[in-house]
Amino acid sequence: MAQGSVNPSQVNTGPVKKAILDTLTLFLPAIPFALVFGLVVVESGLPALLGWSTSPLMFSGAAQITLVTLLGEGASLAAAATAALIVGARHLFYSITLAPRFQGQPAWFRWLGPYLLIDQLFALTVTMENRDPDYFRRYYLASGFSFWTLWMSFTALGLFIGPAIPESWGLAFATPVLFLGLLALSVDRWEKVVVAVVAMLITFALADMPNRSGMLVAAFLGILLGLMLERFRR
Amino acid sequence: MTVLLTIAVVGFLGYCMRAVFIVSLAKHAFPPLALRVLEYVAPAVMGALVMTMLTGAEGTLVIGVPEVAGLVVAAGVVVRTRNVGIGLISAMAVFWILGSVIS
């Protein structure tokens, strides 16, 4: 892996090749997550194909696990659906953050792009310093469809081998490490460090809220704090 | 059939949440202050996301010394090298080594 491969501004390769390399780097820690999802489907008692259908229909790992788990535990359809939507509500933040990058893009891309918008793709594109619209579109699509293909494949594979992975390997720890690394890349001013730390502390304080909804409150308050700090700077 | 319909509805509403601002704000100019505030979304959301991954449903931290050491190493390596891949490998190495020593 070439140094700087996850920071799109630092490498002069084409957007498609670069996107695929970055995607592979970011997907490696997500492999255990995909396999665990397969295990969750098996344990939920849902038919395997029906559980796996959440991958193409929802394409949102945490929301998929929430929905399938709750359906397997006998929750009502409305309750399970509501919980899954709350878990996925952070995508609203992603949508408003990336909206300026979609301005001036073709209409088909504005309608197709959101389907591919997952945590990893947001993290890759929000830290992108290359402002060229054509580069952004090619990179976004190449990375998005790479993630999509890998997620479909590995969640299907997880139906068969997910139950066989020893928990003692601790592979799930790679996911918070990955996002902490992306967080470290995204903070280039002390105000952003303050916002990130405050959001983490509020999330911890609200960790027992239903369906992990404290995360949304923390993110909202963190952004509000950013607004105040920005006004203070001016 | 009902479950499949529920999955499809959740998928559609999830898509709407991702698309709402991207599609609706396509023709609107963003004020400079709004663009600067949007810069804080990534640290706020990713900070909240990381902490969510580190806490259990009961609100307690589910990490020990190996995890804390791994996270510190990851942050330090990424800040220094600007490379998430190297940070990830370093953190997992520290996590596994300390985990095996402590246990």
XYZ file of C-alpha atoms in Angstrom:
337
model
C 0.000 0.000 0.000
C 1.517 3.321 -1.061
C 1.966 5.921 1.619
C -0.870 8.431 1.706
C -3.195 6.128 -0.157
C -6.160 7.092 2.007
C -5.593 10.817 1.576
C -6.793 11.568 -1.963
C -4.961 14.880 -2.145
C -1.518 13.357 -1.870
C -1.342 10.929 -4.759
C -1.312 11.718 -8.466
C -2.946 8.493 -9.662
C -6.199 8.509 -11.627
C -9.370 8.817 -9.586
C -10.702 5.342 -10.396
C -7.504 3.471 -9.509
C -7.034 5.609 -6.423
C -10.655 5.089 -5.335
C -10.358 1.310 -5.636
C -7.101 1.256 -3.621
C -8.606 3.458 -0.904
C -11.756 1.347 -0.850
C -9.822 -1.880 -0.390
C -7.904 -0.308 2.514
C -11.106 0.802 4.196
C -13.028 -2.371 3.481
C -10.504 -4.681 5.150
C -11.651 -3.699 8.670
C -15.267 -3.976 7.537
C -14.870 -7.631 6.540
C -15.495 -8.942 10.078
C -18.530 -6.652 10.263
C -19.892 -8.099 7.020
C -19.287 -11.632 8.238
C -20.907 -10.848 11.587
C -23.941 -9.608 9.694
C -24.200 -13.036 8.110
C -24.094 -14.563 11.575
C -26.848 -12.174 12.736
C -29.060 -13.264 9.830
C -28.511 -16.925 10.630
C -29.294 -16.372 14.333
C -32.369 -14.234 13.599
C -34.199 -17.169 12.088
C -35.097 -15.195 8.971
C -34.671 -17.003 5.640
C -31.082 -16.375 4.509
C -32.014 -14.757 1.211
C -34.543 -12.474 2.901
C -31.974 -11.343 5.485
C -29.336 -10.816 2.808
C -31.819 -8.769 0.738
C -31.263 -5.920 3.237
C -27.802 -5.513 1.665
C -28.982 -4.316 -1.774
C -32.220 -2.763 -0.495
C -30.742 -0.800 2.438
C -26.937 -0.824 1.917
C -26.293 0.361 5.464
C -24.512 -2.132 7.737
C -25.528 -0.840 11.175
C -29.144 -0.249 10.134
C -29.269 -3.724 8.534
C -28.037 -5.396 11.712
C -30.531 -3.388 13.788
C -33.469 -4.336 11.577
C -32.596 -8.026 11.277
C -31.777 -8.377 14.982
C -35.045 -6.777 16.083
C -37.087 -8.801 13.596
C -35.383 -11.940 14.875
C -36.189 -10.978 18.484
C -39.862 -10.685 17.604
C -40.180 -6.893 17.603
C -43.061 -5.425 15.627
C -42.299 -4.440 12.046
C -42.949 -0.775 12.878
C -40.625 -0.831 15.899
C -37.838 -2.581 14.000
C -38.184 -0.223 11.035
C -38.190 2.867 13.276
C -35.087 1.717 15.133
C -33.251 1.006 11.866
C -34.140 4.445 10.528
C -32.937 6.148 13.723
C -29.630 4.273 13.465
C -29.301 5.423 9.859
C -30.289 9.040 10.556
C -26.651 10.185 10.563
C -26.890 10.020 6.772
C -28.808 13.301 6.965
C -25.573 14.917 8.148
C -23.646 13.267 5.323
C -26.197 14.505 2.792
C -26.016 18.157 3.843
C -22.224 18.053 4.156
C -21.648 16.663 0.666
C -24.435 18.699 -0.989
C -22.020 21.449 -2.144
C -19.827 18.814 -3.866
C -22.860 17.606 -5.840
C -23.696 21.074 -7.126
C -22.845 21.408 -10.796
C -22.850 17.635 -11.216
C -25.163 15.826 -13.695
C -28.690 15.155 -12.393
C -28.290 11.369 -12.757
C -25.301 11.500 -10.420
C -27.233 13.501 -7.805
C -29.946 10.813 -7.792
C -27.631 7.779 -7.963
C -24.889 9.039 -5.635
C -26.931 9.026 -2.401
C -27.651 5.292 -2.729
C -23.915 4.626 -2.388
C -23.377 7.079 0.490
C -22.128 5.017 3.436
C -19.865 5.907 6.382
C -16.653 4.918 4.607
C -17.449 6.753 1.381
C -18.403 9.867 3.338
C -15.146 9.686 5.290
C -13.114 9.330 2.089
C -14.808 12.134 0.174
C -15.271 14.664 2.978
C -11.508 14.783 3.506
C -10.806 15.063 -0.237
C -8.928 18.239 -1.096
C -9.155 17.888 -4.871
C -12.067 20.224 -5.774
C -12.374 19.208 -9.450
C -16.032 18.081 -10.025
C -15.074 15.475 -12.629
C -12.423 13.958 -10.359
C -14.902 13.903 -7.475
C -17.598 12.145 -9.531
C -15.242 9.487 -10.904
C -13.683 8.866 -7.512
C -17.081 8.734 -5.760
C -18.610 6.284 -8.233
C -15.557 4.016 -8.370
C -15.287 3.880 -4.603
C -19.051 3.608 -4.047
C -19.536 0.721 -6.455
C -16.429 -1.011 -5.105
C -17.821 -0.822 -1.582
C -21.197 -1.999 -2.876
C -19.747 -5.025 -4.660
C -17.593 -5.994 -1.691
C -20.459 -5.561 0.775
C -22.840 -7.704 -1.297
C -20.202 -10.427 -1.650
C -18.999 -10.548 1.935
C -22.456 -10.367 3.554
C -23.424 -13.341 1.371
C -20.217 -15.118 2.370
C -20.977 -14.298 6.007
C -24.121 -16.414 5.858
C -21.832 -19.432 5.518
C -18.605 -18.638 7.407
C -19.655 -15.895 9.869
C -20.468 -18.379 12.628
C -16.947 -19.915 12.351
C -14.819 -16.806 13.140
C -13.403 -16.858 16.703
C -14.415 -13.803 18.719
C -11.000 -13.914 20.416
C -9.363 -12.520 17.259
C -10.850 -9.140 18.144
C -11.154 -8.123 14.497
C -14.132 -5.920 15.304
C -11.708 -3.503 16.989
C -10.383 -2.533 13.562
C -13.557 -0.583 12.813
C -13.280 2.081 15.581
C -9.539 2.287 14.842
C -10.310 3.020 11.216
C -12.816 5.742 12.016
C -10.516 7.283 14.611
C -7.840 7.443 11.925
C -10.229 9.154 9.517
C -11.261 11.509 12.305
C -7.595 12.378 12.863
C -7.301 13.190 9.162
C -10.342 15.466 9.248
C -9.190 17.715 12.126
C -6.862 20.432 10.904
C -7.765 23.197 13.378
C -8.036 23.260 17.165
C -11.750 24.130 16.905
C -12.381 20.824 15.125
C -10.483 18.930 17.805
C -12.708 20.556 20.451
C -15.843 19.653 18.493
C -14.729 16.023 18.074
C -13.837 15.611 21.753
C -17.083 17.221 22.938
C -19.122 15.031 20.572
C -17.353 11.947 21.968
C -18.010 12.987 25.576
C -21.695 13.726 24.914
C -22.079 10.402 23.098
C -20.604 8.631 26.114
C -22.889 10.540 28.506
C -25.941 9.626 26.422
C -24.862 6.071 25.579
C -27.881 4.490 27.258
C -30.440 6.306 25.108
C -32.623 3.942 23.041
C -31.269 2.717 19.711
C -27.994 4.599 20.224
C -29.833 7.826 19.396
C -27.497 9.716 21.760
C -25.013 9.685 18.885
C -27.313 11.914 16.845
C -27.818 14.339 19.745
C -24.050 14.486 20.255
C -23.377 15.095 16.574
C -25.980 17.867 16.466
C -24.607 19.560 19.602
C -21.076 19.192 18.252
C -22.029 20.978 15.035
C -23.805 23.668 17.083
C -20.607 24.130 19.064
C -18.728 24.444 15.775
C -21.136 27.197 14.728
C -20.483 29.061 18.004
C -16.716 28.659 17.661
C -16.899 29.891 14.076
C -18.804 33.009 15.147
C -16.273 33.536 17.964
C -13.401 33.322 15.441
C -15.021 36.074 13.395
C -43.817 -10.895 2.008
C -44.608 -8.374 4.766
C -41.040 -8.523 6.041
C -39.665 -7.988 2.532
C -41.979 -4.986 2.129
C -40.742 -3.568 5.450
C -37.122 -3.977 4.341
C -37.921 -2.228 1.058
C -39.688 0.670 2.828
C -36.788 1.119 5.284
C -34.381 1.011 2.342
C -36.375 3.652 0.474
C -36.644 5.970 3.496
C -32.933 5.475 4.163
C -32.214 6.507 0.586
C -34.412 9.592 1.056
C -32.365 10.620 4.111
C -29.168 10.396 2.069
C -30.622 12.176 -0.962
C -32.699 14.960 0.597
C -30.060 17.686 0.783
C -27.953 16.496 -2.150
C -30.946 16.705 -4.485
C -32.865 19.636 -2.975
C -29.887 21.966 -2.603
C -28.474 21.287 -6.059
C -29.325 24.754 -7.379
C -28.908 26.790 -4.197
C -25.762 28.708 -3.344
C -24.418 28.033 0.133
C -23.579 31.068 2.297
C -19.879 31.149 3.289
C -20.764 30.731 6.970
C -22.811 27.608 6.185
C -19.891 26.117 4.266
C -17.575 26.745 7.211
C -20.057 25.211 9.659
C -20.340 22.123 7.449
C -16.628 21.564 8.043
C -17.531 20.638 11.612
C -19.942 17.870 10.605
C -17.189 15.331 9.934
C -15.384 15.700 13.303
C -18.690 15.799 15.200
C -20.251 12.774 13.479
C -17.076 10.687 13.356
C -16.278 11.498 16.991
C -19.782 10.382 17.977
C -19.492 7.291 15.776
C -16.174 6.218 17.324
C -17.493 6.626 20.864
C -20.637 4.678 19.967
C -18.441 1.799 18.820
C -16.522 1.869 22.108
C -19.516 1.835 24.463
C -21.971 -0.896 25.275
C -25.735 -0.522 25.187
C -25.715 0.063 28.967
C -23.533 3.129 28.573
C -20.264 1.609 29.791
C -16.962 1.586 27.955
C -16.274 -1.842 26.477
C -12.533 -1.341 26.014
C -9.475 -2.225 28.067
C -5.789 -1.283 28.091
C -4.970 -2.957 24.718
C -7.779 -1.067 22.983
C -6.873 2.295 24.550
C -3.213 1.811 23.614
C -4.198 0.830 20.073
C -6.386 3.919 19.670
C -3.678 6.248 20.981
C -1.139 4.704 18.612
C -3.588 4.948 15.689
C -4.250 8.646 16.299
C -0.561 9.428 16.733
C 0.557 7.501 13.647
C -2.174 8.979 11.409
C -1.451 12.540 12.554
C 2.248 12.001 11.875
C 2.071 10.029 8.608
C -1.349 11.178 7.238
C -1.871 7.523 6.319
C -4.827 5.617 7.782
C -3.559 2.244 6.535
C -0.295 2.519 8.497
C -2.236 3.753 11.525
C -4.557 0.761 11.325
C -1.738 -1.786 11.074
C 0.186 -0.144 13.939
C -2.874 -0.024 16.169
C -3.847 -3.640 15.551
C -0.269 -4.784 16.201
C -0.220 -2.955 19.552
C -3.689 -4.281 20.383
C -2.764 -7.917 19.675
C 0.644 -7.755 21.409
C -0.701 -6.092 24.558
C -3.729 -8.365 24.514
C -1.549 -11.471 24.495
C 0.799 -10.079 27.188
C -2.001 -9.054 29.565
C -3.993 -12.268 29.140
